[in-house]
Structures are given as C-alpha cells and as structure tokens.
Backbone as numpy.savetxt, mean C-alpha at the origin, in Angstrom:
# Nx Ny Nz CAx CAy CAz Cx Cy Cz
-11.49 -16.07 -20.60 -10.73 -15.11 -20.10 -9.82 -16.10 -19.01
-8.56 -16.04 -19.01 -7.64 -16.77 -18.04 -7.44 -16.23 -16.71
-7.58 -15.05 -16.66 -7.58 -14.37 -15.22 -8.84 -14.61 -14.46
-8.71 -15.36 -13.32 -9.66 -15.84 -12.58 -10.55 -14.75 -11.87
-11.89 -14.82 -12.11 -12.69 -13.82 -11.66 -13.85 -14.44 -10.76
-13.89 -14.27 -9.46 -14.93 -14.99 -8.70 -15.83 -13.85 -8.19
-17.03 -14.39 -7.72 -18.03 -13.37 -7.25 -17.66 -12.77 -6.07
-17.69 -11.36 -6.01 -17.17 -10.65 -4.92 -18.28 -10.30 -3.79
-17.65 -10.43 -2.60 -18.56 -10.14 -1.48 -18.51 -8.51 -1.03
-17.73 -7.87 -1.91 -17.51 -6.39 -1.66 -18.50 -5.68 -2.34
-18.73 -4.50 -1.90 -19.57 -3.48 -2.69 -19.03 -3.04 -3.92
-19.73 -2.72 -4.93 -19.40 -2.41 -6.19 -18.62 -1.06 -6.15
-19.20 0.15 -5.89 -19.03 1.40 -5.74 -18.07 1.95 -6.70
-18.59 2.97 -7.47 -17.69 3.87 -8.40 -17.48 3.09 -9.52
-17.23 3.67 -10.55 -16.95 3.07 -11.95 -15.49 2.66 -11.95
-14.61 3.71 -11.58 -13.28 3.60 -11.86 -12.51 3.33 -10.60
-11.67 2.24 -10.57 -10.86 1.88 -9.52 -9.68 2.90 -9.48
-8.72 2.98 -8.26 -7.64 3.67 -8.41 -6.73 3.21 -9.32
-6.01 4.19 -10.06 -4.99 3.71 -11.30 -3.83 3.06 -10.93
-3.45 2.93 -9.66 -1.90 2.49 -9.61 -1.81 2.15 -8.09
-0.82 1.35 -7.99 -0.45 0.98 -6.38 0.99 1.25 -6.18
1.25 2.52 -6.35 2.75 2.93 -6.04 2.96 4.35 -6.11
4.26 4.48 -5.86 4.97 5.86 -6.00 6.42 5.83 -5.54
6.99 6.89 -5.38 8.29 6.90 -4.98 8.55 6.99 -3.56
9.61 6.14 -3.18 9.81 6.11 -1.81 10.31 7.35 -1.36
10.32 7.77 -0.16 10.72 9.11 0.22 11.29 9.19 1.71
11.85 10.23 2.01 12.42 10.45 3.48 11.34 10.17 4.57
10.22 10.94 4.28 9.12 10.76 5.26 8.04 9.98 4.94
7.45 9.37 5.92 6.21 8.48 5.59 5.36 9.02 4.69
4.96 10.27 4.96 3.87 10.98 4.17 4.58 11.64 2.98
4.23 11.43 1.73 4.75 11.94 0.64 3.69 12.29 -0.45
3.65 13.44 -1.15 2.85 13.93 -2.29 3.80 14.13 -3.44
3.62 13.53 -4.48 4.12 13.73 -5.86 3.18 13.89 -6.92
3.66 14.30 -7.96 2.69 14.25 -9.25 3.61 13.32 -10.19
2.58 12.48 -10.84 3.13 11.48 -11.76 2.77 12.14 -13.15
3.92 12.27 -13.87 3.79 12.82 -15.27 2.91 11.99 -16.23
1.90 12.34 -16.73 1.08 11.36 -17.64 1.83 11.09 -18.94
1.58 9.99 -19.39 2.00 9.43 -20.59 1.02 10.01 -21.86
-0.01 10.81 -21.51 -0.91 11.08 -22.50 -1.42 12.47 -22.00
-2.23 13.28 -22.83 -2.69 14.52 -22.49 -3.69 14.42 -21.28
-3.59 15.41 -20.33 -4.47 15.46 -19.26 -3.83 15.84 -18.10
-4.64 16.07 -17.02 -3.89 16.60 -15.64 -3.12 15.39 -15.19
-2.24 15.79 -14.32 -1.17 14.88 -13.76 -1.97 14.19 -12.51
-1.62 12.95 -12.17 -2.10 12.25 -11.07 -1.40 12.71 -9.83
-2.08 13.01 -8.82 -1.45 13.43 -7.58 -1.43 12.40 -6.55
-0.44 11.97 -6.00 -0.10 10.76 -5.14 0.25 11.01 -3.85
-0.31 10.48 -2.74 0.12 10.79 -1.38 0.45 9.31 -0.90
1.60 9.18 -0.43 2.02 7.84 0.20 1.78 8.12 1.74
1.52 7.22 2.45 1.26 7.15 3.83 1.58 5.81 4.62
2.17 5.85 5.75 2.19 4.64 6.44 1.26 4.68 7.75
1.36 3.51 8.50 0.42 3.41 9.66 0.80 4.64 10.60
2.07 5.14 10.62 2.48 6.07 11.56 1.70 7.54 11.27
1.29 7.51 9.99 0.45 8.78 9.58 -0.99 8.67 9.71
-1.50 7.43 10.00 -3.05 7.26 10.38 -3.41 7.78 11.74
-4.47 8.49 11.93 -4.84 9.24 13.10 -6.22 8.66 13.44
-6.32 7.86 14.27 -7.70 7.20 14.80 -8.55 8.57 15.35
-9.72 8.39 14.94 -10.73 9.39 15.41 -11.09 9.37 16.82
-11.31 10.45 17.50 -11.39 10.47 18.94 -12.74 9.63 19.25
-13.61 9.62 18.50 -14.90 8.70 18.95 -15.12 7.72 17.86
-14.92 6.49 18.30 -15.01 5.31 17.32 -16.01 4.49 17.79
-17.03 4.17 17.00 -18.19 3.20 17.22 -17.87 1.75 16.74
-17.88 1.01 17.66 -17.53 -0.49 17.30 -18.59 -1.23 17.14
-19.87 -0.62 17.22 -21.18 -1.36 17.05 -21.21 -2.09 15.46
-21.23 -3.18 15.35 -21.50 -3.70 14.05 -20.22 -3.93 13.23
-19.07 -3.65 13.79 -17.75 -3.73 13.37 -17.33 -5.13 13.34
-16.42 -5.49 12.42 -15.80 -6.85 12.23 -14.88 -6.95 13.27
-14.51 -8.23 13.67 -13.39 -8.52 14.59 -12.19 -7.80 14.32
-11.72 -7.79 13.09 -10.49 -7.09 12.82 -10.66 -5.71 13.02
-11.57 -5.02 12.71 -11.80 -3.53 12.98 -11.72 -3.41 14.51
-12.40 -4.16 15.19 -12.30 -4.02 16.68 -10.94 -4.04 17.25
-10.12 -5.15 16.66 -8.71 -5.34 17.12 -8.00 -4.13 16.73
-8.12 -3.61 15.58 -7.39 -2.36 15.18 -7.77 -1.25 15.96
-9.08 -1.09 16.32 -9.42 0.16 17.39 -8.86 -0.05 18.58
-8.75 -1.38 18.97 -8.09 -1.60 20.26 -6.55 -1.27 20.48
-5.92 -1.39 19.23 -4.44 -1.16 19.07 -4.21 0.23 19.21
-3.27 0.75 20.32 -3.20 2.20 20.51 -1.91 2.58 20.06
-1.14 1.86 19.02 0.03 2.32 18.51 0.05 1.95 17.13
0.77 2.62 16.13 1.03 2.05 14.82 1.61 0.86 14.67
2.61 0.45 15.75 3.29 -0.93 15.87 2.26 -1.94 15.90
1.42 -1.83 16.97 0.45 -2.71 17.34 -0.55 -2.98 16.14
-0.74 -1.92 15.47 -1.80 -1.99 14.16 -1.11 -2.98 13.13
0.22 -2.71 12.97 1.00 -3.50 11.85 1.06 -4.88 12.27
1.20 -5.13 13.62 1.41 -6.42 14.00 0.00 -7.23 13.93
-1.01 -6.62 14.09 -2.34 -7.32 13.92 -2.52 -7.71 12.45
-2.31 -6.67 11.44 -2.51 -6.94 9.95 -1.57 -7.92 9.58
-0.27 -7.91 10.02 0.86 -8.75 9.45 0.53 -10.24 9.86
0.10 -10.23 11.05 -0.45 -11.68 11.51 -1.46 -12.37 10.65
-2.44 -11.42 10.14 -3.54 -11.83 9.16 -2.89 -12.27 7.85
-2.08 -11.46 7.43 -1.35 -11.69 6.11 -0.59 -12.95 6.12
0.15 -13.17 7.22 1.16 -14.45 7.30 0.13 -15.69 7.36
-0.80 -15.55 8.14 -1.86 -16.72 8.24 -2.34 -17.12 6.94
-2.63 -16.26 6.12 -3.23 -16.50 4.68 -2.10 -16.83 3.67
-0.86 -16.44 3.97 0.07 -16.86 2.92 0.41 -15.54 2.06
0.07 -14.49 2.51 0.48 -13.25 1.57 1.56 -12.64 2.18
2.49 -12.15 1.28 3.66 -11.21 1.84 3.25 -9.78 1.77
2.48 -9.33 0.88 2.37 -7.86 0.72 0.65 -7.54 0.54
0.47 -6.36 0.96 -0.84 -5.73 0.86 -0.64 -4.24 0.55
-1.34 -3.85 -0.42 -1.39 -2.27 -0.81 -2.78 -1.84 -0.74
-3.09 -0.78 -0.13 -4.35 -0.16 -0.12 -4.16 1.19 -0.64
-5.04 1.56 -1.63 -5.12 2.78 -2.28 -6.41 3.45 -2.45
-6.70 4.64 -2.36 -7.98 5.25 -2.57 -7.94 6.28 -3.60
-8.83 6.68 -4.31 -8.90 7.64 -5.36 -9.96 8.62 -5.26
-9.86 9.82 -5.35 -10.90 10.92 -5.28 -10.66 11.77 -6.61
-11.74 11.95 -7.41 -11.77 12.54 -8.51 -12.26 14.02 -8.24
-11.51 15.03 -8.77 -11.48 16.29 -8.45 -11.86 17.30 -9.73
-12.92 16.96 -10.39 -13.35 17.78 -11.51 -12.26 17.96 -12.54
-12.05 18.98 -13.06 -11.09 19.39 -13.96 -9.60 19.18 -13.59
-9.45 19.22 -12.14 -7.99 18.97 -11.58 -7.45 17.65 -11.80
-8.42 16.81 -12.34 -7.91 15.38 -12.36 -8.12 14.59 -10.99
-7.46 13.53 -10.97 -7.47 12.59 -9.82 -6.37 12.68 -8.78
-6.70 12.49 -7.58 -5.75 12.37 -6.33 -6.05 11.15 -5.67
-4.86 10.50 -5.33 -5.05 9.19 -4.52 -3.97 9.28 -3.51
-4.36 8.34 -2.51 -3.55 8.01 -1.34 -3.12 6.57 -1.30
-2.00 6.27 -0.79 -1.72 4.89 -0.89 -0.96 4.42 0.66
-1.40 3.30 1.19 -0.85 2.98 2.48 0.29 2.06 1.96
1.55 2.25 2.54 2.61 1.70 2.04 3.14 0.68 3.13
2.64 0.67 4.37 3.31 -0.19 5.42 3.40 -1.66 5.14
2.52 -2.12 4.27 2.53 -3.73 4.08 2.74 -3.99 2.62
3.22 -2.92 1.90 3.35 -3.02 0.35 4.76 -3.34 -0.12
4.87 -3.89 -1.43 6.17 -3.93 -1.99 6.54 -2.62 -2.57
7.31 -1.82 -1.86 7.52 -0.35 -2.13 8.32 -0.20 -3.33
9.24 -0.99 -3.60 9.89 -0.79 -4.85 9.16 -0.85 -6.12
8.37 -2.09 -6.03 7.43 -2.28 -7.20 6.32 -1.24 -7.31
5.84 -0.82 -6.17 4.87 0.20 -6.14 5.44 1.44 -6.89
6.66 1.91 -6.52 7.25 3.24 -7.16 7.49 2.96 -8.57
7.84 1.83 -9.12 8.10 1.69 -10.48 6.90 1.45 -11.22
5.86 0.93 -10.63 4.63 0.59 -11.38 4.06 2.05 -11.54
4.08 2.88 -10.69 3.44 4.26 -10.85 4.27 4.99 -11.74
5.63 5.11 -11.77 6.49 5.96 -12.56 6.14 5.48 -14.04
5.93 4.23 -14.22 5.83 3.88 -15.55 4.45 3.72 -16.04
3.44 4.17 -15.09 2.18 4.10 -15.37 1.57 2.86 -16.04
2.07 1.63 -15.43 1.70 0.37 -15.96 0.22 0.14 -15.75
-0.45 0.76 -15.05 -1.94 0.52 -14.88 -2.56 0.73 -16.24
-2.06 1.51 -17.12 -2.63 1.90 -18.44 -2.61 0.45 -19.22
-1.73 -0.44 -18.95 -1.71 -1.62 -19.86 -1.88 -3.02 -19.04
-2.05 -2.73 -17.77 -2.23 -3.99 -16.81 -3.58 -4.58 -16.99
-3.59 -5.88 -17.49 -4.91 -6.49 -17.69 -5.78 -6.77 -16.40
-5.05 -6.75 -15.30 -5.88 -6.99 -14.17 -6.72 -5.72 -13.74
-6.04 -4.61 -13.80 -6.68 -3.40 -13.65 -7.77 -2.95 -14.61
-7.43 -3.31 -15.90 -8.46 -3.05 -16.97 -9.61 -3.96 -16.75
-9.56 -5.17 -16.26 -10.55 -6.07 -15.82 -11.38 -5.40 -14.59
-10.59 -4.96 -13.69 -11.26 -4.50 -12.50 -12.02 -3.16 -12.87
-11.66 -2.41 -13.81 -12.47 -1.21 -14.13 -13.85 -1.70 -14.84
-13.94 -2.90 -15.25 -15.19 -3.32 -16.08 -16.13 -3.98 -14.97
-15.60 -4.40 -13.74 -16.32 -5.21 -12.87 -16.11 -5.02 -11.48
-17.00 -5.26 -10.69 -16.78 -5.10 -9.17 -16.07 -6.34 -8.52
-16.02 -7.45 -9.55 -15.60 -8.84 -9.01 -14.13 -8.81 -8.61
-13.84 -9.46 -7.50 -12.15 -9.52 -7.26 -11.47 -10.40 -8.42
-10.20 -9.94 -8.71 -9.47 -10.68 -9.67 -8.45 -11.57 -8.99
-8.37 -12.84 -9.20 -7.37 -13.76 -8.68 -6.42 -14.02 -9.87
-5.19 -13.86 -9.64 -4.33 -13.88 -10.90 -3.00 -14.51 -10.36
-2.25 -15.10 -11.64 -0.86 -15.32 -11.39 0.05 -14.75 -12.70
1.27 -14.91 -12.69 1.99 -14.44 -13.70 1.63 -15.07 -15.15
1.35 -16.38 -15.18 1.00 -17.00 -16.39 -0.28 -16.39 -16.85
-1.24 -16.09 -16.04 -2.47 -15.39 -16.38 -2.32 -14.11 -17.02
-1.39 -13.30 -16.35 -1.19 -11.93 -16.98 -0.52 -12.03 -18.32
0.67 -12.92 -18.39 1.16 -13.10 -19.65 0.20 -13.47 -20.83
-0.74 -14.40 -20.44 -1.61 -14.68 -21.54 -2.62 -13.64 -22.03
-2.95 -12.84 -21.01 -3.81 -11.77 -21.14 -3.21 -10.86 -22.13
-2.01 -10.45 -21.67 -1.27 -9.40 -22.48 -1.02 -10.01 -23.88
-0.77 -11.24 -23.99 -0.58 -11.80 -25.51 -2.05 -11.49 -26.27
-3.06 -11.39 -25.71 -4.29 -11.23 -26.34 -4.69 -9.99 -26.50
-3.92 -9.00 -26.14 -4.20 -7.50 -26.45 -3.37 -7.06 -27.55
-3.78 -5.85 -28.14 -3.08 -5.33 -29.32 -1.58 -5.24 -28.87
-0.61 -5.52 -29.88 0.80 -5.50 -29.54 1.25 -4.30 -28.72
1.82 -4.43 -27.79 2.34 -3.24 -26.85 3.75 -3.53 -26.24
4.90 -2.97 -26.71 6.10 -3.22 -25.91 6.08 -2.79 -24.55
5.32 -1.80 -24.08 5.21 -1.37 -22.79 4.51 -2.45 -21.92
3.45 -3.19 -22.48 2.70 -4.19 -21.80 3.54 -5.33 -21.66
4.43 -5.68 -22.65 5.34 -6.77 -22.41 6.41 -6.52 -21.46
6.81 -5.29 -21.50 7.88 -4.83 -20.51 7.22 -4.95 -19.07
5.98 -4.63 -18.96 5.31 -4.66 -17.69 5.27 -5.99 -17.00
4.87 -7.02 -18.03 4.93 -8.40 -17.53 6.24 -9.01 -17.03
7.26 -8.67 -17.86 8.70 -9.09 -17.37 9.07 -8.38 -16.20
8.61 -7.22 -15.80 9.09 -6.47 -14.61 8.22 -6.97 -13.51
6.96 -7.30 -13.87 6.12 -7.70 -12.67 6.91 -9.08 -12.19
7.12 -10.04 -13.07 7.89 -11.29 -12.75 9.08 -10.95 -11.80
9.96 -10.05 -12.55 11.06 -9.68 -11.72 10.95 -9.20 -10.30
9.80 -8.51 -9.97 9.44 -7.91 -8.74 9.49 -9.03 -7.65
9.15 -10.24 -7.93 9.07 -11.16 -7.06 7.55 -11.62 -6.63
6.73 -10.77 -7.09 5.26 -10.90 -6.85 4.73 -11.90 -7.98
4.27 -13.09 -7.59 3.93 -14.23 -8.46 2.49 -14.38 -8.55
1.76 -14.02 -7.66 0.18 -14.24 -7.72 -0.37 -13.23 -6.62
-1.86 -13.22 -6.76 -2.51 -12.51 -5.95 -3.95 -12.15 -6.05
-4.47 -11.21 -5.13 -5.98 -10.83 -5.36 -6.08 -9.35 -5.43
-6.94 -8.97 -6.28 -7.22 -7.56 -6.33 -8.76 -7.38 -6.08
-9.10 -6.43 -5.23 -10.49 -6.21 -4.86 -10.72 -4.86 -4.81
-12.05 -4.41 -5.47 -12.29 -3.01 -5.24 -13.37 -3.00 -4.28
-13.28 -1.83 -3.49 -14.35 -1.53 -2.51 -14.78 -0.18 -2.63
-15.99 0.11 -2.27 -16.62 1.32 -2.29 -16.23 2.26 -1.12
-16.20 3.59 -1.19 -15.92 4.38 -0.09 -17.38 4.88 0.37
-17.74 4.50 1.65 -19.01 4.90 1.90 -19.27 6.44 1.92
-20.33 6.89 1.38 -20.82 8.21 1.38 -19.76 9.10 0.26
-19.20 8.34 -0.50 -18.17 9.01 -1.58 -19.07 9.42 -2.69
-18.45 10.38 -3.38 -19.03 10.80 -4.65 -18.68 9.95 -5.91
-19.37 10.28 -6.95 -19.24 9.51 -8.06 -17.66 9.42 -8.58
-17.29 8.20 -8.66 -15.85 8.10 -9.05 -14.93 7.75 -7.93
-15.28 7.83 -6.71 -14.47 7.61 -5.58 -14.53 6.32 -5.29
-13.29 5.45 -4.99 -13.33 4.15 -4.75 -11.92 3.77 -4.12
-11.80 2.59 -3.81 -10.56 2.22 -3.16 -10.29 0.80 -3.81
-8.96 0.29 -3.72 -8.38 -1.01 -4.16 -7.53 -1.46 -3.11
-7.82 -2.74 -3.00 -7.07 -3.58 -1.85 -6.36 -4.67 -2.84
-4.89 -4.60 -2.75 -4.10 -5.60 -3.58 -3.43 -6.49 -2.59
-3.53 -7.85 -2.63 -2.60 -8.70 -1.89 -1.72 -9.50 -2.89
-0.34 -9.60 -2.49 0.42 -10.44 -3.47 1.22 -11.36 -2.54
1.61 -12.42 -3.34 2.56 -13.59 -2.79 3.55 -13.90 -3.84
4.61 -14.41 -3.22 5.73 -14.90 -4.11 5.33 -16.20 -4.80
4.30 -16.97 -4.48 3.95 -17.92 -5.11 3.59 -17.78 -6.59
4.14 -18.57 -7.48 3.90 -18.16 -8.93 2.67 -18.77 -9.46
1.90 -19.61 -8.83 0.76 -20.31 -9.26 -0.42 -19.94 -8.35
-1.55 -19.54 -8.82 -2.65 -19.09 -8.14 -3.47 -20.15 -7.67
-3.09 -21.51 -7.82 -3.81 -22.57 -7.47 -3.89 -22.63 -5.87
-2.99 -22.17 -5.05 -2.85 -22.18 -3.70 -4.04 -21.20 -3.03
-4.47 -20.28 -3.88 -5.58 -19.38 -3.43 -6.85 -20.14 -3.55
-7.10 -20.79 -2.52 -8.45 -21.40 -2.45 -9.58 -20.72 -1.96
-10.78 -21.17 -1.88 -11.92 -20.51 -1.58 -11.91 -19.87 -0.08
-11.16 -20.66 0.78 -11.02 -20.27 2.15 -10.05 -18.90 2.07
-8.92 -19.11 1.54 -7.92 -17.92 1.28 -8.72 -16.75 0.59
-9.34 -17.10 -0.32 -10.14 -15.89 -0.91 -11.15 -15.17 0.03
-11.91 -16.12 0.71 -12.75 -15.46 1.48 -11.96 -14.65 2.70
-11.12 -15.20 3.35 -10.36 -14.54 4.26 -9.74 -13.28 3.77
-9.13 -13.41 2.55 -8.54 -12.17 1.92 -9.42 -11.00 1.62
-10.83 -11.41 1.09 -11.66 -10.35 1.02 -12.24 -9.75 2.01
-12.32 -10.62 3.20 -12.79 -9.99 4.45 -11.79 -9.14 5.01
-10.52 -9.44 4.86 -9.36 -8.56 5.31 -9.34 -7.12 4.65
-9.65 -7.27 3.40 -9.73 -6.07 2.66 -10.83 -5.21 3.02
-12.07 -5.71 3.35 -13.22 -4.88 3.63 -13.17 -4.46 4.93
-12.52 -5.14 5.94 -12.19 -4.76 7.35 -11.27 -3.64 7.30
-10.25 -3.79 6.59 -9.16 -2.72 6.58 -9.76 -1.41 5.90
-10.41 -1.62 4.82 -11.15 -0.37 4.32 -12.17 0.31 5.33
-12.97 -0.46 6.01 -13.80 0.11 6.93 -13.04 0.69 8.11
-11.97 0.15 8.64 -11.22 0.78 9.50 -10.70 2.15 9.08
-9.83 2.18 7.91 -9.26 3.42 7.44 -10.36 4.42 7.11
-11.45 4.12 6.38 -12.34 4.98 5.83 -13.38 5.60 6.85
-13.72 4.74 7.94 -14.64 5.08 8.89 -14.16 5.59 10.22
-12.91 4.99 10.61 -12.57 5.12 11.94 -11.21 6.04 12.22
-10.72 6.55 11.09 -9.54 7.23 11.09 -9.62 8.44 10.07
-8.67 9.32 10.38 -8.37 10.59 9.57 -7.05 10.13 8.70
-7.27 10.10 7.38 -6.19 9.58 6.47 -5.59 10.96 5.82
-4.28 10.86 5.46 -3.82 11.95 4.56 -4.82 12.13 3.44
-5.21 13.18 3.16 -6.16 13.57 2.15 -5.65 13.28 0.76
-6.64 12.66 0.05 -6.38 12.39 -1.40 -6.78 13.47 -2.28
-7.50 14.63 -1.60 -7.92 15.77 -2.33 -7.25 16.90 -2.03
-6.26 17.04 -1.03 -5.52 18.09 -0.85 -4.11 17.78 -0.29
-3.09 18.60 -0.34 -1.82 18.31 0.18 -2.00 18.54 1.66
-1.28 17.71 2.48 -1.18 17.90 3.93 0.25 17.72 4.19
0.74 18.29 5.48 2.03 18.04 5.83 2.20 16.72 6.55
3.43 16.18 6.72 3.60 14.95 7.38 3.40 15.10 8.94
2.75 13.95 9.54 2.62 13.89 10.80 3.84 13.63 11.61
4.66 14.42 11.84 5.99 14.09 12.44 5.88 13.76 13.95
7.01 13.09 14.39 6.96 12.74 15.77 7.13 14.04 16.55
6.98 14.09 17.90 7.04 15.43 18.67 8.45 15.94 18.43
8.48 17.37 18.36 9.63 18.00 18.07 10.03 18.45 16.68
9.06 18.12 15.67 9.12 18.58 14.42 10.65 18.21 13.75
11.04 16.90 13.88 12.20 16.56 13.37 12.10 16.15 11.81
10.94 15.98 11.30 10.75 15.50 10.03 10.75 14.13 9.93
10.83 13.32 10.94 10.73 11.92 11.05 9.50 11.33 11.73
8.87 10.36 11.32 7.83 9.82 12.15 8.23 9.24 13.32
7.12 8.80 13.99 7.50 8.18 15.38 8.13 6.71 15.23
7.65 6.14 14.24 8.28 4.88 13.74 9.59 5.02 13.40
10.08 6.01 12.46 11.38 6.27 12.06 12.31 6.46 13.25
11.70 7.45 14.23 12.57 7.53 15.29 13.04 6.32 16.09
11.80 5.63 16.33 12.15 4.28 17.03 13.12 3.32 16.40
12.98 3.18 15.03 13.92 2.44 14.38 15.43 3.00 14.45
15.44 4.36 14.06 16.85 5.00 14.23 17.21 4.61 15.57
16.60 4.89 16.54 17.22 4.79 17.95 17.78 3.35 18.17
17.08 2.41 17.74 17.52 1.02 17.86 18.66 0.76 16.99
18.82 1.21 15.84 20.01 1.06 14.87 21.19 1.70 15.73
21.08 2.87 16.29 22.07 3.58 16.78 22.78 2.69 18.01
21.84 2.01 18.68 22.16 1.24 19.85 22.57 -0.33 19.47
23.05 -0.37 18.18 23.39 -1.67 17.60 22.59 -2.81 17.50
21.06 -2.67 17.34 20.29 -3.87 17.22 20.34 -4.25 15.84
20.14 -5.47 15.61 19.91 -5.95 14.34 18.54 -5.82 13.80
18.21 -6.03 12.46 16.96 -5.82 11.99 15.93 -6.69 12.71
16.20 -7.82 12.93 15.35 -8.88 13.68 14.97 -8.34 14.93
16.16 -7.91 15.65 15.86 -7.52 17.13 14.84 -6.34 17.09
15.09 -5.43 16.18 14.30 -4.24 16.07 12.81 -4.59 15.78
12.76 -5.61 14.89 11.39 -6.04 14.58 10.50 -6.61 15.91
11.39 -7.32 16.61 10.82 -7.88 17.95 10.51 -6.90 18.86
11.32 -5.89 19.00 11.31 -4.76 19.92 9.98 -4.00 19.74
9.75 -3.73 18.36 8.65 -2.74 17.86 7.34 -3.68 17.47
7.42 -5.01 17.79 6.46 -5.83 17.28 5.77 -5.69 15.79
6.78 -5.42 14.96 6.36 -5.50 13.48 7.30 -6.51 12.66
6.91 -6.63 11.55 7.59 -7.42 10.71 9.03 -6.89 10.26
9.83 -7.85 9.87 11.14 -7.47 9.32 11.03 -6.66 8.03
10.01 -6.99 7.10 9.58 -6.20 6.05 9.41 -4.59 6.39
8.79 -4.41 7.41 8.54 -3.06 7.94 9.72 -2.37 8.47
10.56 -3.03 9.17 11.85 -2.52 9.49 12.65 -2.10 8.31
12.81 -3.10 7.38 13.61 -2.81 6.13 13.03 -1.62 5.31
11.74 -1.40 5.43 11.08 -0.29 4.70 11.62 1.00 5.34
11.56 1.10 6.57 11.86 2.37 7.33 13.25 2.63 7.22
14.20 1.51 7.20 15.55 1.68 7.01 15.94 2.47 5.78
15.37 1.81 4.74 15.57 2.40 3.34 15.18 3.86 3.38
14.06 4.21 3.96 13.58 5.43 3.98 14.46 6.47 4.69
14.96 5.90 5.81 16.13 6.58 6.58 17.41 6.81 5.85
17.78 5.85 5.16 19.08 5.92 4.45 18.77 7.06 3.38
17.72 7.15 2.62 17.26 8.14 1.79 17.33 9.47 2.43
16.58 9.48 3.67 16.49 10.89 4.32 17.74 11.33 4.65
18.93 10.54 5.10 20.17 10.93 5.47 21.21 11.13 4.34
20.74 10.60 3.11 21.55 10.42 1.94 22.79 9.38 2.24
22.61 8.35 2.79 23.71 7.44 3.16 23.35 6.12 2.40
24.55 5.29 2.41 24.24 4.09 1.58 24.27 2.75 2.54
24.78 2.92 3.64 24.78 1.53 4.51 24.47 1.84 6.00
24.49 0.86 6.76 24.15 0.94 8.19 25.31 1.99 8.97
26.66 1.66 8.78 27.51 2.48 9.40 27.38 3.97 9.12
27.19 4.36 7.93 26.97 5.61 7.66 25.69 6.18 8.21
24.56 5.45 8.22 23.39 5.84 8.94 23.54 6.17 10.54
24.33 5.33 11.03 24.61 5.61 12.50 25.30 6.70 12.67
26.32 6.99 11.92 27.14 8.33 11.95 26.25 9.50 11.63
25.30 9.43 10.70 24.51 10.64 10.23 23.52 10.83 11.41
22.99 9.80 12.04 21.96 9.88 13.05 22.56 10.63 14.28
23.89 10.26 14.64 24.66 10.87 15.73 24.73 12.44 15.44
25.08 12.71 14.40 25.21 14.18 13.88 23.87 14.90 14.01
22.65 14.20 13.70 21.50 14.66 13.64 20.88 14.95 15.00
21.29 13.97 15.84 20.97 14.10 17.29 21.69 15.36 17.89
22.89 15.39 17.49 23.90 16.72 18.15 23.22 17.90 17.65
22.84 17.94 16.48 22.29 19.27 15.92 21.09 19.83 16.36
20.31 18.77 17.05 18.94 19.31 17.40 18.86 20.13 18.70
C-alpha cells in the first residue's frame, strides 16, 4: 500500500468516519444543505459553520486540558481563536484544516457538520457535490483503520490505479491535483460519549506535492492539533447540531450576517485592503478572502466596488 499509514495516537472511536469534507459556500457562516445521493438511500444532511458560529460553554473545565485547548478557552473572540489555530498551522507548514463530525440518525441517514474557517472552501464544496468520498482511497482506507493517513498526489494516483476502473475516481484525482492541495494528513478521532457510528475527522492539507516533508515531528504536532481542536469543539463548546437544523447565529440586530462578516464588511466600506483587514481582525488573509466571497454571494455582486455599493444600501435600509 503506497499511502503511508502510521500508528495513531488518536482514539479509534466509531467504525465509519465522516463521509466528506465539504459543501456549498453560502451567504451566512452557518448553512444546512442536502447532498443528493449517487445511489439509493437517504440524503446526507450537511451543516457548515465557522468560528463565528461556535458558542463556548458558560462553564469550561481546564483541568487536564492540553495547552492549545487552554489557549482556545482563554481566547474570548472568534478572531482570536482563528489566530491561535492559524499560528499552529503556519508553524507546521499546513495551509488548510477541515474538521467534520458525523452523527447517524437511524433510518433518516447521516447528518454532519463541518468547520470551514481554515478549510479550502472551494474544494470542500466540489468534493461533497461530486460525492468523491465514495471513490477516495484515503477515506476508504480511513474507514478500515483508526490509523492516520499521510498522503500526497502520487500516492492517491497509484491507489486509484489499483482500484477497479472508474472514470469518477480518475476525475477525482485530476481535480484534487487542480485544487492546489498536494499532500496532507487525515486523522479520525472519537466523539466522547457518542453513540455507535458517531465520529469526527480532521484533515490537514498543504500545497507541497510530496509528503516527504511530513516528518515524524510534523506528524506528531498535527495529530496533537487535531486531538486538541476536537477536544475543544466537542467538550467545551456548543456546535451547530449535526442531528437537527439550527438557525444561524447572527450578529446583534438580526441582519443575517455573522459578527465576523459585519467586521469585514465595515472595513471594506472604509477602504481597507485584505491585508489591512486581516491585521485589524488578527486573522489570516485566507479567512478574510473566505468571508469576502461569502459576502459577495450574500449581496449577489461580483467585485469589491459593487460590494461597497451594496453594503451602503444595506446599511441605509436597516
């Protein structure tokens, strides 16, 4: 087997990992959609959420928590939490991180929730819409083992070539390469106290096309990051439910925009560049770009000038 699998420090938990890391970008940070299945059976219900939708619990117990969990608990804003996680990703050399949970709901099928704040959103959307997890050898391998999967494009191409001929699998490999994600780590973690079949996946991605850069130190740090992020989200916060529909957590005033989107929009109206906005909000340029794309979609505009004009009308109408 060419896809590298190493001994995991994560809990095994659940037989089946979440089936995908993606969905359609939308106007609000929190979004629920149904992915049309390629085969008979219930549709997969997807909830996308960002750090702005994460609600820390009133009582957080830090005893026994990792250093990263303590830092996230001490961060009193979504912007600060994003800065903490982004710093860890940058130190390790990863550009993207996706976190996804899955809850199985009997005959109604599976429902999942995905954190998009650090993810490659365009690829997430396409991955889910095409249901590539059905032919993705990385996820097929993760279903059979609790071990983390360290991969690069050459590994995936080789594994797909060993599978029964499938035009969709070959298309998946081509489009994965076109996405700009060249290597990474997939880790499955258990949801404490969850029922049978409930689990979570952490996926870290890099533009590097060869996995040789992922040394043991990087792997260890990546697994520790995944476990700590999962601990924080599953034990110390209330997430958008993967088992029921919930409304978006808007900023005060019920505008339909998150607090982060309001902040980004305000800075755009005042003429700040993406870099300046990122510095003001202590987030990465990736995060600013993500929210700007969502805002353009929200206001049905194509560029920054149109967005500023639409924002001015939006404020006037309030």
